[in-house]
Amino acid sequence: MNNRLLLVNGPNLNLLGTREPEIYGTDTLDDVFIRATAVAAEVGFDLRAFQSNHEGALIDVIHEAKADCDGIVINPGAFTHTSIALRDALTGVGLPFAEVHISNVHAREPFRHHSYLSDVASCVIVGAGVQGYEFAVRRLAAIL
């Protein structure tokens, strides 16, 4: 076991804190990383973080995680609803992963109700705000 988790954030999550704060809150992506890192340390894990607006870059970092990570926390953003390639990368590396969404996607537009990842995720955390990342880290640590 490597005692490391990968935290992946997809498109537009670099705008946290300024993008639609009524939906996503005012915490930034740096705030998310600080909070998730603290929880990871509590449960005996290091945390490596990555964010990209590009699907291929997300796939590459997921592939790389197979070498030195035990699990993945991912907020795929809009790729949740569109990316079979992201699903294939996650299932291909065979690491347990937690799918996180800051808002309650089921209470939003109908196109956000479907996830290509949920049925293969170890857990799905929806609508808990940025605290959802902390829940995901704790859950993956328990699974591992």
mmCIF file with all atom_site columns, C-alpha atoms in Angstrom:
data_model
loop_
_atom_site.group_PDB
_atom_site.id
_atom_site.type_symbol
_atom_site.label_atom_id
_atom_site.label_alt_id
_atom_site.label_comp_id
_atom_site.label_asym_id
_atom_site.label_entity_id
_atom_site.label_seq_id
_atom_site.pdbx_PDB_ins_code
_atom_site.Cartn_x
_atom_site.Cartn_y
_atom_site.Cartn_z
_atom_site.occupancy
_atom_site.B_iso_or_equiv
_atom_site.pdbx_formal_charge
_atom_site.auth_seq_id
_atom_site.auth_comp_id
_atom_site.auth_asym_id
_atom_site.auth_atom_id
_atom_site.pdbx_PDB_model_num
ATOM 1   C CA . MET A 1 1   ? 0.000   0.000  0.000   1.00 0.00 ? 1   MET A CA 1
ATOM 2   C CA . ASN A 1 2   ? 1.280   3.467  -0.925  1.00 0.00 ? 2   ASN A CA 1
ATOM 3   C CA . ASN A 1 3   ? -0.841  5.408  1.583   1.00 0.00 ? 3   ASN A CA 1
ATOM 4   C CA . ARG A 1 4   ? -1.577  8.009  -1.054  1.00 0.00 ? 4   ARG A CA 1
ATOM 5   C CA . LEU A 1 5   ? -4.803  9.228  -2.600  1.00 0.00 ? 5   LEU A CA 1
ATOM 6   C CA . LEU A 1 6   ? -5.203  11.206 -5.789  1.00 0.00 ? 6   LEU A CA 1
ATOM 7   C CA . LEU A 1 7   ? -7.630  14.138 -5.731  1.00 0.00 ? 7   LEU A CA 1
ATOM 8   C CA . VAL A 1 8   ? -8.846  14.942 -9.249  1.00 0.00 ? 8   VAL A CA 1
ATOM 9   C CA . ASN A 1 9   ? -10.952 17.939 -10.195 1.00 0.00 ? 9   ASN A CA 1
ATOM 10  C CA . GLY A 1 10  ? -12.326 18.405 -13.683 1.00 0.00 ? 10  GLY A CA 1
ATOM 11  C CA . PRO A 1 11  ? -13.348 21.346 -15.814 1.00 0.00 ? 11  PRO A CA 1
ATOM 12  C CA . ASN A 1 12  ? -14.237 24.711 -14.326 1.00 0.00 ? 12  ASN A CA 1
ATOM 13  C CA . LEU A 1 13  ? -13.444 23.650 -10.772 1.00 0.00 ? 13  LEU A CA 1
ATOM 14  C CA . ASN A 1 14  ? -10.455 26.003 -10.904 1.00 0.00 ? 14  ASN A CA 1
ATOM 15  C CA . LEU A 1 15  ? -13.126 28.722 -10.705 1.00 0.00 ? 15  LEU A CA 1
ATOM 16  C CA . LEU A 1 16  ? -14.391 27.618 -7.279  1.00 0.00 ? 16  LEU A CA 1
ATOM 17  C CA . GLY A 1 17  ? -14.921 30.586 -5.011  1.00 0.00 ? 17  GLY A CA 1
ATOM 18  C CA . THR A 1 18  ? -16.001 32.874 -7.836  1.00 0.00 ? 18  THR A CA 1
ATOM 19  C CA . ARG A 1 19  ? -18.143 30.689 -10.126 1.00 0.00 ? 19  ARG A CA 1
ATOM 20  C CA . GLU A 1 20  ? -21.814 30.719 -9.142  1.00 0.00 ? 20  GLU A CA 1
ATOM 21  C CA . PRO A 1 21  ? -21.174 30.985 -5.386  1.00 0.00 ? 21  PRO A CA 1
ATOM 22  C CA . GLU A 1 22  ? -24.894 30.495 -4.720  1.00 0.00 ? 22  GLU A CA 1
ATOM 23  C CA . ILE A 1 23  ? -24.449 26.940 -6.050  1.00 0.00 ? 23  ILE A CA 1
ATOM 24  C CA . TYR A 1 24  ? -20.822 26.098 -5.296  1.00 0.00 ? 24  TYR A CA 1
ATOM 25  C CA . GLY A 1 25  ? -20.061 28.293 -2.286  1.00 0.00 ? 25  GLY A CA 1
ATOM 26  C CA . THR A 1 26  ? -17.115 30.606 -1.733  1.00 0.00 ? 26  THR A CA 1
ATOM 27  C CA . ASP A 1 27  ? -14.368 28.109 -0.903  1.00 0.00 ? 27  ASP A CA 1
ATOM 28  C CA . THR A 1 28  ? -11.631 27.958 -3.508  1.00 0.00 ? 28  THR A CA 1
ATOM 29  C CA . LEU A 1 29  ? -9.973  24.875 -4.945  1.00 0.00 ? 29  LEU A CA 1
ATOM 30  C CA . ASP A 1 30  ? -6.978  25.644 -2.707  1.00 0.00 ? 30  ASP A CA 1
ATOM 31  C CA . ASP A 1 31  ? -9.337  25.578 0.300   1.00 0.00 ? 31  ASP A CA 1
ATOM 32  C CA . VAL A 1 32  ? -10.631 22.185 -0.842  1.00 0.00 ? 32  VAL A CA 1
ATOM 33  C CA . PHE A 1 33  ? -7.086  20.853 -1.119  1.00 0.00 ? 33  PHE A CA 1
ATOM 34  C CA . ILE A 1 34  ? -6.116  22.140 2.332   1.00 0.00 ? 34  ILE A CA 1
ATOM 35  C CA . ARG A 1 35  ? -9.193  20.593 3.959   1.00 0.00 ? 35  ARG A CA 1
ATOM 36  C CA . ALA A 1 36  ? -8.901  17.269 2.109   1.00 0.00 ? 36  ALA A CA 1
ATOM 37  C CA . THR A 1 37  ? -5.162  17.065 2.854   1.00 0.00 ? 37  THR A CA 1
ATOM 38  C CA . ALA A 1 38  ? -5.796  17.581 6.564   1.00 0.00 ? 38  ALA A CA 1
ATOM 39  C CA . VAL A 1 39  ? -8.381  14.790 6.632   1.00 0.00 ? 39  VAL A CA 1
ATOM 40  C CA . ALA A 1 40  ? -6.125  12.498 4.597   1.00 0.00 ? 40  ALA A CA 1
ATOM 41  C CA . ALA A 1 41  ? -3.320  13.029 7.112   1.00 0.00 ? 41  ALA A CA 1
ATOM 42  C CA . GLU A 1 42  ? -5.740  12.227 9.961   1.00 0.00 ? 42  GLU A CA 1
ATOM 43  C CA . VAL A 1 43  ? -6.506  8.864  8.396   1.00 0.00 ? 43  VAL A CA 1
ATOM 44  C CA . GLY A 1 44  ? -2.915  8.061  7.428   1.00 0.00 ? 44  GLY A CA 1
ATOM 45  C CA . PHE A 1 45  ? -2.749  9.106  3.780   1.00 0.00 ? 45  PHE A CA 1
ATOM 46  C CA . ASP A 1 46  ? -0.886  11.632 1.657   1.00 0.00 ? 46  ASP A CA 1
ATOM 47  C CA . LEU A 1 47  ? -2.911  13.474 -0.932  1.00 0.00 ? 47  LEU A CA 1
ATOM 48  C CA . ARG A 1 48  ? -1.810  14.508 -4.407  1.00 0.00 ? 48  ARG A CA 1
ATOM 49  C CA . ALA A 1 49  ? -4.081  16.959 -6.204  1.00 0.00 ? 49  ALA A CA 1
ATOM 50  C CA . PHE A 1 50  ? -4.656  17.644 -9.875  1.00 0.00 ? 50  PHE A CA 1
ATOM 51  C CA . GLN A 1 51  ? -7.114  19.846 -11.758 1.00 0.00 ? 51  GLN A CA 1
ATOM 52  C CA . SER A 1 52  ? -7.561  20.242 -15.482 1.00 0.00 ? 52  SER A CA 1
ATOM 53  C CA . ASN A 1 53  ? -10.106 21.533 -17.929 1.00 0.00 ? 53  ASN A CA 1
ATOM 54  C CA . HIS A 1 54  ? -8.883  18.932 -20.437 1.00 0.00 ? 54  HIS A CA 1
ATOM 55  C CA . GLU A 1 55  ? -10.248 15.398 -20.550 1.00 0.00 ? 55  GLU A CA 1
ATOM 56  C CA . GLY A 1 56  ? -7.012  13.827 -21.813 1.00 0.00 ? 56  GLY A CA 1
ATOM 57  C CA . ALA A 1 57  ? -4.963  15.372 -18.994 1.00 0.00 ? 57  ALA A CA 1
ATOM 58  C CA . LEU A 1 58  ? -7.406  13.923 -16.444 1.00 0.00 ? 58  LEU A CA 1
ATOM 59  C CA . ILE A 1 59  ? -7.138  10.499 -18.062 1.00 0.00 ? 59  ILE A CA 1
ATOM 60  C CA . ASP A 1 60  ? -3.331  10.678 -18.038 1.00 0.00 ? 60  ASP A CA 1
ATOM 61  C CA . VAL A 1 61  ? -3.149  11.507 -14.319 1.00 0.00 ? 61  VAL A CA 1
ATOM 62  C CA . ILE A 1 62  ? -5.598  8.694  -13.520 1.00 0.00 ? 62  ILE A CA 1
ATOM 63  C CA . HIS A 1 63  ? -3.401  6.258  -15.452 1.00 0.00 ? 63  HIS A CA 1
ATOM 64  C CA . GLU A 1 64  ? -0.325  7.504  -13.564 1.00 0.00 ? 64  GLU A CA 1
ATOM 65  C CA . ALA A 1 65  ? -2.092  6.989  -10.222 1.00 0.00 ? 65  ALA A CA 1
ATOM 66  C CA . LYS A 1 66  ? -1.967  3.231  -10.693 1.00 0.00 ? 66  LYS A CA 1
ATOM 67  C CA . ALA A 1 67  ? 1.770   3.356  -9.925  1.00 0.00 ? 67  ALA A CA 1
ATOM 68  C CA . ASP A 1 68  ? 1.652   5.167  -6.584  1.00 0.00 ? 68  ASP A CA 1
ATOM 69  C CA . CYS A 1 69  ? -1.882  5.733  -5.297  1.00 0.00 ? 69  CYS A CA 1
ATOM 70  C CA . ASP A 1 70  ? -4.343  3.505  -3.468  1.00 0.00 ? 70  ASP A CA 1
ATOM 71  C CA . GLY A 1 71  ? -7.532  5.337  -4.411  1.00 0.00 ? 71  GLY A CA 1
ATOM 72  C CA . ILE A 1 72  ? -8.956  8.370  -6.165  1.00 0.00 ? 72  ILE A CA 1
ATOM 73  C CA . VAL A 1 73  ? -11.331 11.130 -5.106  1.00 0.00 ? 73  VAL A CA 1
ATOM 74  C CA . ILE A 1 74  ? -12.752 12.713 -8.234  1.00 0.00 ? 74  ILE A CA 1
ATOM 75  C CA . ASN A 1 75  ? -15.079 15.563 -9.001  1.00 0.00 ? 75  ASN A CA 1
ATOM 76  C CA . PRO A 1 76  ? -15.289 15.152 -12.762 1.00 0.00 ? 76  PRO A CA 1
ATOM 77  C CA . GLY A 1 77  ? -17.374 18.302 -13.224 1.00 0.00 ? 77  GLY A CA 1
ATOM 78  C CA . ALA A 1 78  ? -19.312 18.299 -16.475 1.00 0.00 ? 78  ALA A CA 1
ATOM 79  C CA . PHE A 1 79  ? -17.387 15.225 -17.683 1.00 0.00 ? 79  PHE A CA 1
ATOM 80  C CA . THR A 1 80  ? -19.588 13.273 -15.264 1.00 0.00 ? 80  THR A CA 1
ATOM 81  C CA . HIS A 1 81  ? -22.380 13.467 -17.783 1.00 0.00 ? 81  HIS A CA 1
ATOM 82  C CA . THR A 1 82  ? -20.397 13.063 -20.996 1.00 0.00 ? 82  THR A CA 1
ATOM 83  C CA . SER A 1 83  ? -17.199 11.062 -20.625 1.00 0.00 ? 83  SER A CA 1
ATOM 84  C CA . ILE A 1 84  ? -17.112 7.364  -21.271 1.00 0.00 ? 84  ILE A CA 1
ATOM 85  C CA . ALA A 1 85  ? -13.342 7.788  -21.676 1.00 0.00 ? 85  ALA A CA 1
ATOM 86  C CA . LEU A 1 86  ? -13.033 8.990  -18.061 1.00 0.00 ? 86  LEU A CA 1
ATOM 87  C CA . ARG A 1 87  ? -15.085 6.028  -16.903 1.00 0.00 ? 87  ARG A CA 1
ATOM 88  C CA . ASP A 1 88  ? -12.847 3.669  -18.871 1.00 0.00 ? 88  ASP A CA 1
ATOM 89  C CA . ALA A 1 89  ? -9.729  5.217  -17.326 1.00 0.00 ? 89  ALA A CA 1
ATOM 90  C CA . LEU A 1 90  ? -11.096 4.803  -13.804 1.00 0.00 ? 90  LEU A CA 1
ATOM 91  C CA . THR A 1 91  ? -12.192 1.217  -14.332 1.00 0.00 ? 91  THR A CA 1
ATOM 92  C CA . GLY A 1 92  ? -8.994  0.477  -16.234 1.00 0.00 ? 92  GLY A CA 1
ATOM 93  C CA . VAL A 1 93  ? -6.656  1.371  -13.370 1.00 0.00 ? 93  VAL A CA 1
ATOM 94  C CA . GLY A 1 94  ? -8.720  -0.687 -10.944 1.00 0.00 ? 94  GLY A CA 1
ATOM 95  C CA . LEU A 1 95  ? -8.373  1.694  -7.990  1.00 0.00 ? 95  LEU A CA 1
ATOM 96  C CA . PRO A 1 96  ? -11.352 2.372  -5.732  1.00 0.00 ? 96  PRO A CA 1
ATOM 97  C CA . PHE A 1 97  ? -12.704 5.846  -6.308  1.00 0.00 ? 97  PHE A CA 1
ATOM 98  C CA . ALA A 1 98  ? -15.156 8.237  -4.756  1.00 0.00 ? 98  ALA A CA 1
ATOM 99  C CA . GLU A 1 99  ? -17.238 10.472 -7.013  1.00 0.00 ? 99  GLU A CA 1
ATOM 100 C CA . VAL A 1 100 ? -17.895 13.892 -5.482  1.00 0.00 ? 100 VAL A CA 1
ATOM 101 C CA . HIS A 1 101 ? -20.262 16.675 -6.515  1.00 0.00 ? 101 HIS A CA 1
ATOM 102 C CA . ILE A 1 102 ? -20.449 19.891 -4.533  1.00 0.00 ? 102 ILE A CA 1
ATOM 103 C CA . SER A 1 103 ? -24.052 20.633 -5.511  1.00 0.00 ? 103 SER A CA 1
ATOM 104 C CA . ASN A 1 104 ? -26.983 18.259 -5.490  1.00 0.00 ? 104 ASN A CA 1
ATOM 105 C CA . VAL A 1 105 ? -26.919 17.372 -9.171  1.00 0.00 ? 105 VAL A CA 1
ATOM 106 C CA . HIS A 1 106 ? -30.267 15.592 -8.828  1.00 0.00 ? 106 HIS A CA 1
ATOM 107 C CA . ALA A 1 107 ? -31.964 18.865 -7.928  1.00 0.00 ? 107 ALA A CA 1
ATOM 108 C CA . ARG A 1 108 ? -30.538 20.635 -10.977 1.00 0.00 ? 108 ARG A CA 1
ATOM 109 C CA . GLU A 1 109 ? -31.038 20.430 -14.737 1.00 0.00 ? 109 GLU A CA 1
ATOM 110 C CA . PRO A 1 110 ? -32.133 17.007 -16.028 1.00 0.00 ? 110 PRO A CA 1
ATOM 111 C CA . PHE A 1 111 ? -28.936 16.513 -18.046 1.00 0.00 ? 111 PHE A CA 1
ATOM 112 C CA . ARG A 1 112 ? -26.991 16.524 -14.748 1.00 0.00 ? 112 ARG A CA 1
ATOM 113 C CA . HIS A 1 113 ? -28.966 13.583 -13.342 1.00 0.00 ? 113 HIS A CA 1
ATOM 114 C CA . HIS A 1 114 ? -26.984 10.942 -15.233 1.00 0.00 ? 114 HIS A CA 1
ATOM 115 C CA . SER A 1 115 ? -23.412 10.004 -14.324 1.00 0.00 ? 115 SER A CA 1
ATOM 116 C CA . TYR A 1 116 ? -21.201 7.716  -16.360 1.00 0.00 ? 116 TYR A CA 1
ATOM 117 C CA . LEU A 1 117 ? -19.227 7.016  -13.175 1.00 0.00 ? 117 LEU A CA 1
ATOM 118 C CA . SER A 1 118 ? -21.672 6.406  -10.333 1.00 0.00 ? 118 SER A CA 1
ATOM 119 C CA . ASP A 1 119 ? -22.370 2.745  -11.009 1.00 0.00 ? 119 ASP A CA 1
ATOM 120 C CA . VAL A 1 120 ? -18.655 1.863  -10.853 1.00 0.00 ? 120 VAL A CA 1
ATOM 121 C CA . ALA A 1 121 ? -17.683 4.227  -8.010  1.00 0.00 ? 121 ALA A CA 1
ATOM 122 C CA . SER A 1 122 ? -16.957 2.932  -4.511  1.00 0.00 ? 122 SER A CA 1
ATOM 123 C CA . CYS A 1 123 ? -19.128 5.757  -3.210  1.00 0.00 ? 123 CYS A CA 1
ATOM 124 C CA . VAL A 1 124 ? -20.882 8.856  -4.498  1.00 0.00 ? 124 VAL A CA 1
ATOM 125 C CA . ILE A 1 125 ? -21.171 12.007 -2.426  1.00 0.00 ? 125 ILE A CA 1
ATOM 126 C CA . VAL A 1 126 ? -23.564 14.614 -3.757  1.00 0.00 ? 126 VAL A CA 1
ATOM 127 C CA . GLY A 1 127 ? -24.729 17.935 -2.401  1.00 0.00 ? 127 GLY A CA 1
ATOM 128 C CA . ALA A 1 128 ? -22.524 18.147 0.704   1.00 0.00 ? 128 ALA A CA 1
ATOM 129 C CA . GLY A 1 129 ? -20.678 21.226 -0.516  1.00 0.00 ? 129 GLY A CA 1
ATOM 130 C CA . VAL A 1 130 ? -16.907 21.142 -0.364  1.00 0.00 ? 130 VAL A CA 1
ATOM 131 C CA . GLN A 1 131 ? -17.205 19.048 2.797   1.00 0.00 ? 131 GLN A CA 1
ATOM 132 C CA . GLY A 1 132 ? -18.041 16.210 0.411   1.00 0.00 ? 132 GLY A CA 1
ATOM 133 C CA . TYR A 1 133 ? -14.342 15.918 -0.390  1.00 0.00 ? 133 TYR A CA 1
ATOM 134 C CA . GLU A 1 134 ? -13.599 15.285 3.274   1.00 0.00 ? 134 GLU A CA 1
ATOM 135 C CA . PHE A 1 135 ? -16.329 12.631 3.437   1.00 0.00 ? 135 PHE A CA 1
ATOM 136 C CA . ALA A 1 136 ? -14.875 10.998 0.326   1.00 0.00 ? 136 ALA A CA 1
ATOM 137 C CA . VAL A 1 137 ? -11.363 10.849 1.789   1.00 0.00 ? 137 VAL A CA 1
ATOM 138 C CA . ARG A 1 138 ? -12.691 9.283  4.993   1.00 0.00 ? 138 ARG A CA 1
ATOM 139 C CA . ARG A 1 139 ? -14.765 6.749  3.072   1.00 0.00 ? 139 ARG A CA 1
ATOM 140 C CA . LEU A 1 140 ? -11.914 5.694  0.810   1.00 0.00 ? 140 LEU A CA 1
ATOM 141 C CA . ALA A 1 141 ? -9.618  5.315  3.823   1.00 0.00 ? 141 ALA A CA 1
ATOM 142 C CA . ALA A 1 142 ? -12.237 3.053  5.419   1.00 0.00 ? 142 ALA A CA 1
ATOM 143 C CA . ILE A 1 143 ? -12.539 0.989  2.248   1.00 0.00 ? 143 ILE A CA 1
ATOM 144 C CA . LEU A 1 144 ? -8.783  0.648  1.941   1.00 0.00 ? 144 LEU A CA 1
#
